[in-house]
Every structure is written in C-alpha cells, then in structure tokens.
Coordinates of C-alpha atoms and ligand atoms in Angstrom, one line a residue:
M1112 CA -41.4 -50.0 15.5
L1113 CA -39.7 -53.1 14.3
S1114 CA -36.6 -51.2 13.4
K1115 CA -36.6 -49.8 17.0
L1116 CA -36.9 -53.2 18.4
F1117 CA -34.1 -54.4 16.2
L1118 CA -31.9 -51.5 17.4
I1119 CA -32.6 -52.5 21.0
L1120 CA -31.7 -56.1 20.4
F1121 CA -28.7 -55.1 18.4
S1122 CA -27.3 -52.9 21.3
L1123 CA -28.2 -55.6 23.8
F1124 CA -26.1 -58.1 21.7
F1125 CA -23.1 -55.8 21.9
L1126 CA -23.6 -55.2 25.6
V1127 CA -23.5 -58.9 26.2
L1128 CA -20.5 -59.2 24.0
S1129 CA -18.6 -56.5 25.8
V1130 CA -19.5 -58.0 29.2
N1131 CA -18.2 -61.3 28.1
A1132 CA -15.0 -59.8 26.8
Q1133 CA -14.5 -58.1 30.2
N1134 CA -15.0 -61.3 32.1
E1135 CA -12.5 -63.1 30.0
T1136 CA -9.8 -60.4 30.5
S1137 CA -6.6 -62.0 31.5
I1138 CA -4.0 -59.9 33.2
E1139 CA -0.4 -60.9 33.2
I1140 CA 1.1 -60.8 36.7
R1141 CA 4.8 -60.6 36.2
K1142 CA 5.8 -57.8 38.5
V1143 CA 4.7 -57.4 42.1
V1144 CA 5.7 -54.5 44.4
I1145 CA 5.7 -55.3 48.1
D1146 CA 5.6 -52.3 50.3
A1147 CA 6.8 -52.6 53.9
G1148 CA 5.0 -49.8 55.7
H1149 CA 7.0 -47.1 57.5
G1150 CA 10.8 -47.4 58.1
G1151 CA 13.8 -45.4 59.3
R1152 CA 12.8 -42.3 61.3
D1153 CA 9.1 -43.3 60.9
P1154 CA 8.5 -46.3 63.3
G1155 CA 4.8 -46.5 62.5
A1156 CA 2.7 -47.6 65.3
V1157 CA 4.6 -48.4 68.5
S1158 CA 3.6 -50.9 71.3
A1159 CA 2.6 -49.5 74.7
N1160 CA 6.0 -50.5 76.2
G1161 CA 7.8 -48.7 73.4
K1162 CA 9.7 -51.8 72.4
V1163 CA 7.9 -53.1 69.3
F1164 CA 7.7 -51.0 66.1
E1165 CA 5.3 -51.5 63.2
K1166 CA 8.2 -50.8 60.8
D1167 CA 10.0 -54.0 61.9
I1168 CA 7.0 -56.3 61.6
T1169 CA 6.1 -55.0 58.2
L1170 CA 9.6 -55.4 56.9
S1171 CA 9.9 -58.9 58.1
V1172 CA 6.6 -60.0 56.6
A1173 CA 7.3 -58.2 53.3
L1174 CA 10.6 -59.9 52.8
L1175 CA 9.2 -63.3 53.7
L1176 CA 6.3 -62.8 51.3
G1177 CA 8.7 -61.7 48.5
N1178 CA 10.9 -64.8 49.0
M1179 CA 7.9 -67.1 48.8
I1180 CA 6.8 -65.5 45.5
K1181 CA 10.4 -65.6 44.1
L1182 CA 10.8 -69.3 45.1
N1183 CA 7.5 -70.4 43.6
Y1184 CA 7.4 -68.1 40.5
P1185 CA 10.9 -67.5 39.4
Y1186 CA 9.8 -65.4 36.4
V1187 CA 7.8 -63.0 38.6
D1188 CA 9.7 -59.8 39.5
V1189 CA 9.5 -58.9 43.1
I1190 CA 10.3 -55.3 43.8
Y1191 CA 10.4 -53.9 47.4
T1192 CA 9.8 -50.3 48.2
R1193 CA 12.4 -50.9 50.9
D1194 CA 14.3 -54.0 52.0
S1195 CA 16.0 -52.4 55.0
D1196 CA 15.2 -50.0 57.8
V1197 CA 15.1 -46.8 55.8
F1198 CA 12.6 -43.9 55.5
V1199 CA 10.7 -43.8 52.1
R1200 CA 8.2 -41.1 51.3
L1201 CA 4.6 -42.2 50.5
D1202 CA 4.8 -40.7 47.0
K1203 CA 8.1 -42.4 46.4
R1204 CA 6.5 -45.8 47.2
S1205 CA 3.8 -45.4 44.6
E1206 CA 6.3 -44.0 42.1
I1207 CA 8.4 -47.1 42.4
A1208 CA 5.4 -49.2 41.6
N1209 CA 4.2 -46.9 38.7
K1210 CA 7.7 -46.5 37.1
S1211 CA 8.3 -50.3 37.2
K1212 CA 4.9 -50.8 35.6
A1213 CA 4.0 -53.3 38.3
D1214 CA 0.9 -55.5 38.0
L1215 CA 0.2 -55.5 41.7
F1216 CA 1.0 -53.5 44.8
I1217 CA 0.7 -55.0 48.3
S1218 CA 1.3 -52.7 51.2
I1219 CA 1.8 -54.3 54.6
H1220 CA 1.0 -52.5 57.8
V1221 CA 0.1 -53.0 61.5
N1222 CA -2.8 -51.2 63.0
A1223 CA -3.2 -49.2 66.2
A1224 CA -6.3 -47.8 68.0
K1225 CA -7.0 -45.9 71.2
S1226 CA -9.2 -48.7 72.2
R1227 CA -7.1 -51.6 73.6
V1228 CA -9.7 -54.2 72.8
A1229 CA -9.6 -53.6 69.0
S1230 CA -8.1 -56.7 67.4
G1231 CA -7.9 -58.5 64.0
S1232 CA -6.9 -58.0 60.5
E1233 CA -8.4 -55.7 57.8
T1234 CA -7.5 -55.0 54.2
F1235 CA -8.0 -51.6 52.5
V1236 CA -8.6 -50.6 49.0
M1237 CA -8.5 -47.1 47.7
G1238 CA -11.8 -45.3 47.9
A1239 CA -13.8 -42.5 49.6
D1240 CA -14.9 -43.3 53.2
K1241 CA -18.2 -41.4 53.2
T1242 CA -19.1 -42.3 56.8
N1243 CA -15.6 -41.5 58.1
S1244 CA -15.7 -44.8 59.9
N1245 CA -12.1 -45.6 59.1
L1246 CA -10.9 -42.1 59.8
E1247 CA -8.7 -43.1 62.7
V1248 CA -6.6 -45.6 60.7
T1249 CA -6.7 -43.3 57.6
M1250 CA -5.2 -40.4 59.4
L1251 CA -2.7 -42.6 61.2
E1252 CA -1.4 -44.1 57.9
N1253 CA -1.4 -40.8 56.0
S1254 CA 0.2 -38.8 58.8
V1255 CA 3.6 -40.1 57.6
I1256 CA 3.5 -37.3 55.1
L1257 CA 4.2 -34.9 58.0
L1258 CA 7.6 -36.5 58.5
E1259 CA 8.5 -35.8 54.9
G1260 CA 9.3 -32.1 55.5
E1261 CA 7.5 -28.8 54.9
D1262 CA 7.2 -29.1 51.1
Y1263 CA 4.7 -32.1 51.4
K1264 CA 1.8 -29.8 50.4
S1265 CA 3.2 -29.2 47.0
R1266 CA 3.8 -33.0 46.5
Y1267 CA 0.3 -34.0 47.5
E1268 CA -1.7 -31.3 45.7
G1269 CA -2.4 -29.3 48.9
F1270 CA -3.5 -32.4 50.8
N1271 CA -3.2 -32.1 54.6
P1272 CA -3.4 -35.6 56.3
N1273 CA -4.7 -34.1 59.5
D1274 CA -7.5 -32.0 58.0
P1275 CA -10.8 -34.0 57.5
E1276 CA -11.8 -31.5 54.8
S1277 CA -8.8 -32.5 52.8
Y1278 CA -10.4 -35.9 52.3
I1279 CA -13.2 -34.4 50.3
I1280 CA -11.1 -34.5 47.1
F1281 CA -11.1 -38.3 47.2
S1282 CA -14.9 -38.6 47.0
L1283 CA -14.5 -37.5 43.4
L1284 CA -12.0 -40.1 42.5
Q1285 CA -12.7 -43.0 40.2
N1286 CA -10.6 -46.1 40.8
A1287 CA -9.9 -48.0 37.6
H1288 CA -8.6 -51.1 39.3
I1289 CA -11.3 -51.4 42.0
E1290 CA -12.6 -54.8 40.9
Q1291 CA -9.2 -56.5 41.0
S1292 CA -8.2 -54.7 44.2
L1293 CA -11.4 -55.9 45.9
T1294 CA -10.8 -59.4 44.7
L1295 CA -7.3 -59.5 46.2
A1296 CA -8.5 -57.8 49.4
S1297 CA -11.2 -60.4 49.8
L1298 CA -8.8 -63.3 49.2
I1299 CA -6.3 -61.9 51.7
Q1300 CA -9.0 -61.5 54.3
Q1301 CA -10.2 -65.1 53.8
Q1302 CA -6.7 -66.3 54.3
L1303 CA -5.8 -64.1 57.2
G1304 CA -9.0 -65.2 59.0
Q1305 CA -7.4 -68.7 59.2
G1306 CA -4.2 -67.3 60.6
P1307 CA -2.6 -66.6 63.9
I1308 CA -5.0 -63.7 64.5
R1309 CA -8.4 -65.0 63.5
I1310 CA -10.6 -61.9 63.9
N1311 CA -11.5 -60.9 60.3
R1312 CA -12.5 -57.2 60.3
G1313 CA -13.1 -57.4 56.6
I1314 CA -12.4 -55.2 53.5
K1315 CA -12.6 -51.5 53.9
Q1316 CA -12.3 -48.5 51.6
A1317 CA -10.4 -45.5 52.7
P1318 CA -8.5 -42.6 51.1
L1319 CA -5.0 -43.9 51.8
V1320 CA -2.4 -41.8 50.0
V1321 CA -0.1 -44.7 49.2
L1322 CA -3.0 -46.4 47.3
W1323 CA -4.3 -43.2 45.8
R1324 CA -1.1 -42.7 43.8
T1325 CA -0.6 -46.3 42.5
S1326 CA -1.9 -47.0 39.0
M1327 CA -2.4 -50.8 39.3
P1328 CA -4.6 -53.0 41.6
S1329 CA -3.4 -52.3 45.1
V1330 CA -4.2 -53.2 48.6
L1331 CA -3.1 -52.2 52.1
V1332 CA -3.1 -55.0 54.7
E1333 CA -3.3 -54.3 58.4
L1334 CA -2.2 -57.5 60.0
G1335 CA -3.4 -56.8 63.5
F1336 CA -3.4 -54.2 66.3
I1337 CA -0.1 -53.4 68.1
S1338 CA -2.3 -51.7 70.7
N1339 CA -3.9 -55.0 71.6
I1340 CA -1.9 -57.2 73.9
N1341 CA -2.7 -60.5 72.2
D1342 CA -2.2 -59.2 68.7
L1343 CA 1.1 -57.7 69.7
K1344 CA 2.4 -60.9 71.2
I1345 CA 1.4 -62.9 68.0
M1346 CA 2.8 -60.4 65.6
S1347 CA 6.1 -60.1 67.4
E1348 CA 7.0 -63.8 66.9
K1349 CA 9.0 -64.7 63.8
R1350 CA 7.1 -67.9 63.2
N1351 CA 3.8 -66.0 63.1
Q1352 CA 5.3 -63.4 60.7
E1353 CA 6.1 -66.4 58.5
K1354 CA 2.5 -67.5 58.8
F1355 CA 1.2 -64.1 57.8
A1356 CA 3.5 -64.0 54.8
N1357 CA 2.3 -67.5 53.8
L1358 CA -1.4 -66.5 54.1
I1359 CA -0.9 -63.4 51.9
F1360 CA 1.1 -65.6 49.5
N1361 CA -1.8 -68.1 49.3
A1362 CA -4.1 -65.1 48.4
F1363 CA -1.6 -64.0 45.8
V1364 CA -1.6 -67.5 44.2
Q1365 CA -5.4 -67.5 44.1
Y1366 CA -5.5 -64.1 42.6
K1367 CA -2.9 -65.1 40.0
N1368 CA -4.8 -68.3 39.2
K1369 CA -8.0 -66.2 38.7
Y1370 CA -6.7 -63.5 36.5
D1371 CA -3.4 -64.6 34.9
K1372 CA -4.8 -67.1 32.4
N1373 CA -2.0 -66.8 30.0
Y1374 CA 0.5 -68.0 32.5
S1375 CA -1.2 -70.7 34.5
N1376 CA 0.8 -72.7 36.9
A1377 CA 1.1 -75.5 34.5
I1378 CA 2.8 -73.3 32.0
D1379 CA 4.9 -71.7 34.7
N1380 CA 6.1 -75.1 35.6
N1381 CA 6.7 -76.0 32.0
L1382 CA 8.8 -73.0 31.4
R1383 CA 10.9 -73.6 34.5
N1384 CA 11.4 -77.3 33.9
N1385 CA 12.4 -76.8 30.3
N1386 CA 15.7 -75.4 31.5
E1387 CA 16.1 -78.0 34.3
T1388 CA 15.5 -80.8 31.8
I1389 CA 18.2 -79.5 29.5
K1390 CA 20.6 -79.4 32.4
S1391 CA 19.8 -83.0 33.6
S1392 CA 19.9 -84.5 30.1
I1393 CA 23.5 -83.3 29.7
V1394 CA 24.4 -85.1 32.9
D1395 CA 22.6 -88.3 31.7
S1396 CA 24.4 -88.4 28.3
S1397 CA 27.7 -89.0 30.0
N1398 CA 26.6 -92.3 31.6
N1399 CA 24.3 -93.5 28.9
I1400 CA 22.8 -96.7 30.5
V1401 CA 19.3 -96.5 29.3
S1402 CA 19.2 -98.7 26.2
N1403 CA 15.6 -98.2 25.2
P1404 CA 14.4 -94.9 26.5
Q1405 CA 11.1 -95.1 24.6
H1406 CA 10.2 -98.4 26.4
N1407 CA 11.4 -97.0 29.7
K1408 CA 9.3 -93.9 29.3
S1409 CA 6.0 -95.7 28.8
Q1410 CA 6.6 -97.6 32.1
T1411 CA 7.4 -94.6 34.3
T1412 CA 5.6 -91.6 32.9
H1413 CA 3.0 -90.3 35.2
Y1414 CA 1.5 -87.0 36.7
R1415 CA 1.7 -85.7 40.2
I1416 CA 0.5 -82.6 41.9
Q1417 CA 3.2 -80.3 43.3
I1418 CA 2.2 -78.6 46.5
L1419 CA 5.5 -77.1 47.8
S1420 CA 8.9 -76.1 46.6
V1421 CA 11.5 -75.5 49.3
N1422 CA 15.3 -75.4 49.5
K1423 CA 15.7 -77.9 52.4
E1424 CA 14.4 -81.4 53.0
I1425 CA 11.5 -81.5 55.4
S1426 CA 9.8 -84.5 57.1
T1427 CA 6.7 -85.9 55.3
K1428 CA 5.0 -85.7 58.8
S1429 CA 5.6 -81.9 58.9
R1430 CA 2.6 -79.7 59.6
E1431 CA 3.3 -78.1 56.2
F1432 CA 1.5 -81.1 54.6
K1433 CA -1.6 -80.6 56.7
G1434 CA -2.1 -84.3 57.5
H1435 CA -1.7 -85.7 53.9
R1436 CA 0.1 -89.1 53.9
D1437 CA 1.0 -89.8 50.2
I1438 CA 3.7 -87.1 50.1
N1439 CA 6.7 -87.7 47.8
H1440 CA 9.5 -85.4 46.7
I1441 CA 11.7 -84.9 43.7
K1442 CA 15.0 -83.2 44.2
Q1443 CA 16.1 -80.8 41.4
G1444 CA 19.3 -78.9 42.0
N1445 CA 19.0 -77.5 45.4
T1446 CA 15.2 -77.5 45.4
Y1447 CA 12.9 -80.2 47.0
K1448 CA 9.6 -80.4 45.2
Y1449 CA 6.9 -82.0 47.3
T1450 CA 4.1 -83.7 45.5
L1451 CA 0.8 -85.5 46.2
G1452 CA -0.7 -88.4 44.3
Q1453 CA 0.4 -90.3 41.2
Y1454 CA -1.9 -90.3 38.2
N1455 CA -1.7 -92.1 34.8
S1456 CA -3.4 -89.3 32.8
I1457 CA -3.4 -85.5 33.0
E1458 CA -7.2 -85.6 33.1
E1459 CA -7.1 -87.7 36.3
A1460 CA -4.6 -85.3 37.8
R1461 CA -6.9 -82.3 36.9
V1462 CA -9.9 -83.8 38.7
N1463 CA -7.8 -84.2 41.9
L1464 CA -6.2 -80.8 41.5
R1465 CA -9.5 -79.1 42.1
E1466 CA -9.9 -80.8 45.5
I1467 CA -6.2 -80.4 46.5
R1468 CA -6.3 -76.7 45.8
K1469 CA -8.8 -76.3 48.6
T1470 CA -6.0 -77.1 51.0
F1471 CA -3.0 -76.0 48.9
P1472 CA -4.2 -73.2 46.6
Q1473 CA -0.7 -73.0 45.0
A1474 CA -0.8 -76.6 43.8
F1475 CA -0.2 -77.5 40.2
I1476 CA 0.3 -80.5 37.9
I1477 CA 3.7 -81.8 36.9
K1478 CA 4.7 -84.6 34.6
V1479 CA 7.3 -87.1 35.8
E1480 CA 9.5 -89.4 33.8
N1481 CA 12.2 -91.6 35.4
N1482 CA 11.8 -89.6 38.6
K1483 CA 12.5 -86.3 36.8
I1484 CA 10.1 -83.5 36.1
V1485 CA 9.6 -83.0 32.3
P1486 CA 7.6 -80.4 30.4
L1487 CA 3.9 -81.1 30.3
Ligands
LIG2602 ZN1 1.1 -48.3 59.0

C-alpha cells in the first residue's frame, strides 16, 4: 500500500516537473513569414463596385507590418510569401515558411459575406470546425486552390475545397502549435479591437489549407469585411492600413515578449547598440575633448524607456505618443529613438516599464551615457 502511494507521489512529482518545464519553454523568434493573401490572377474578395480587391489591401498591410518588424528588430528575418502583385499557390506559401524554418506565420486577409451587415475582424487558427459555423469563410479562402490548375487534387491529397465532405479529414488532425497560435490570435484580436474597425469577432478555428500545411505557430487574420460599406471605406485608406499593421505589430511584440525569453528586448537593444557604440567611439576619438571620461560618466549615466524608433523626426506632440509629455529623443545614424522618463537605476526603470508597456507594448529599457545609447 505504502509503495503504491509512493509510486503515485513519485509520478505526480514528475508530472509537476514536466508541466513546469513546459511553462518555461522559451522559443526563439528569429524568422517571421508574412503572407499577403491572394495576388495576381486571384484578386480575393472584391468590393461590390468591383474597384477594391482584397489582394491589394493584404499586400499593403503585409509590407507595412514587415517594415515595422525589420525596423524594431533588425536581427529578425522577415520573409514575404509575396511582395508584389503575383499569384502564389497555397501550398507554396506554407512551403516557403517550412523551408525557411520560420518561427511564426502570419497570413493577412480580408473577409466577405453575403450578408452586407457582417463587420469586424477575426483571427483563425488551424482546427476542425465541427459546427461548420465558419464554412463560408473557410470555403472562400480555400477556393483559391481551384485557380491553381487541374492537378490541385494530387497536391492536396484529394482535397476538394468546395466539397464539405472533404473537410472531414481535418477533424483527425492534431495541431502541435495550437497553444502558441491561440496566444498570438488572442493578442491580435485584443489589438484589432482598438483599431479602425472596432468590432471584435474573436478567435476561430477552421480548416484553412494555408494553415494546415505550416509547421510552426500560424494565424490567419481577417481585417474586416469588404462586403460591408463601412469596413470597406476604412480598409481602403492607406492611413488605416498603417494602423492595422501597427496593431498586428503590437501583438507580435507582446507574443515575442511572452515566449522569446532568450532574446528579450533589453538584450536585443544591447546587441544592436554594441555595433552603434563602436561606430560612435571611433568618431569621438578624433576630437578627444573629454579629459576625465570616468568622472563624466558618473554624472550623465541614466536609464530611459525607448518607445519608438523611426527614420524621421516627429513632433513630441504627435498622436504617436498618446498624450505623454516627457518625450525625448536620441539620434543614432539615421534613426530617431524616442524615449520616456529618465531613471537613475535600472530597477527604477523596470518598475516604470511595466506601466508604460500597457500603452506601448514594444517599449524597452536603454542605458544612456553622454546622450548616447550604450550597452546595458
Ligand atoms: Zn482571403
């Protein structure tokens, strides 16, 4: 009896250990595939007047999102499944992600429905849709396959996008990355709910071919409905496309902060600034004015919180800063790094960072000496 109890306790101990190990899993996020839905001869959903194509909105938002990631995380590889108006097969899109061993796959789309009142954003992760409640969008997004030519059946294991029976195979599928995919989907929906189209239709599971074939956490975002007159107007404007990209970027940052523990923002910044410090110290040595650098250092070393990095100067009253007043910037090369606060210790900066990240999720701590950013 006692030995039985011991055995139970023993296995419980290992169960707890393995759960803990899972929770602490840190995934590196070094490669992101951004997939602009449709393209070329496949316009995707089209507005009622025939003038606005899904493929153009998705490409614009995808490129803007990619630029934001590249600018803020120079070491993260951004790979596009297309960066121009060309047709790319669904299996090719997931193949690009799989072959490059990407850590994340974000597919951007625009919705359409027969009902003109349907409005809002939704984010899909791969999964069986047992109630068929998402069948309309599923068939719409998967029907691209029919444009790929007659041999599509051999490429997709006999799958016919227009035959509901075909979808049965998906109910048997296990999704190895479901937890991370759901996390990202949820962060994206939280962000999009604050955006130009505020109706949040939530996270959904559907057997979308482009997600089925990817072997990493992957989501498919439907920004809004081209069939709805208000959504259409909003999505057609460039400034709103920038907002959509920015909101998805915020979700990416939150996701990265959650999972990529090895490469926290502070370390990112450290890596980046190492190179920049080397460059600036070469310039400084030619006009060597500072007689006692050690003394000087103690007077001017402090910490700030960087909230934005852009390649042009912007007014501190800009809406980008969401009403904050103590905005400063440091120019490094062609980049303007906008910061909040000035703290004597890193601990003090950390306390404030928690609060500031509620408004600027991408914020991180930097160390400043003589108005230059130095490694932490
Ligand atoms: Zn689409």
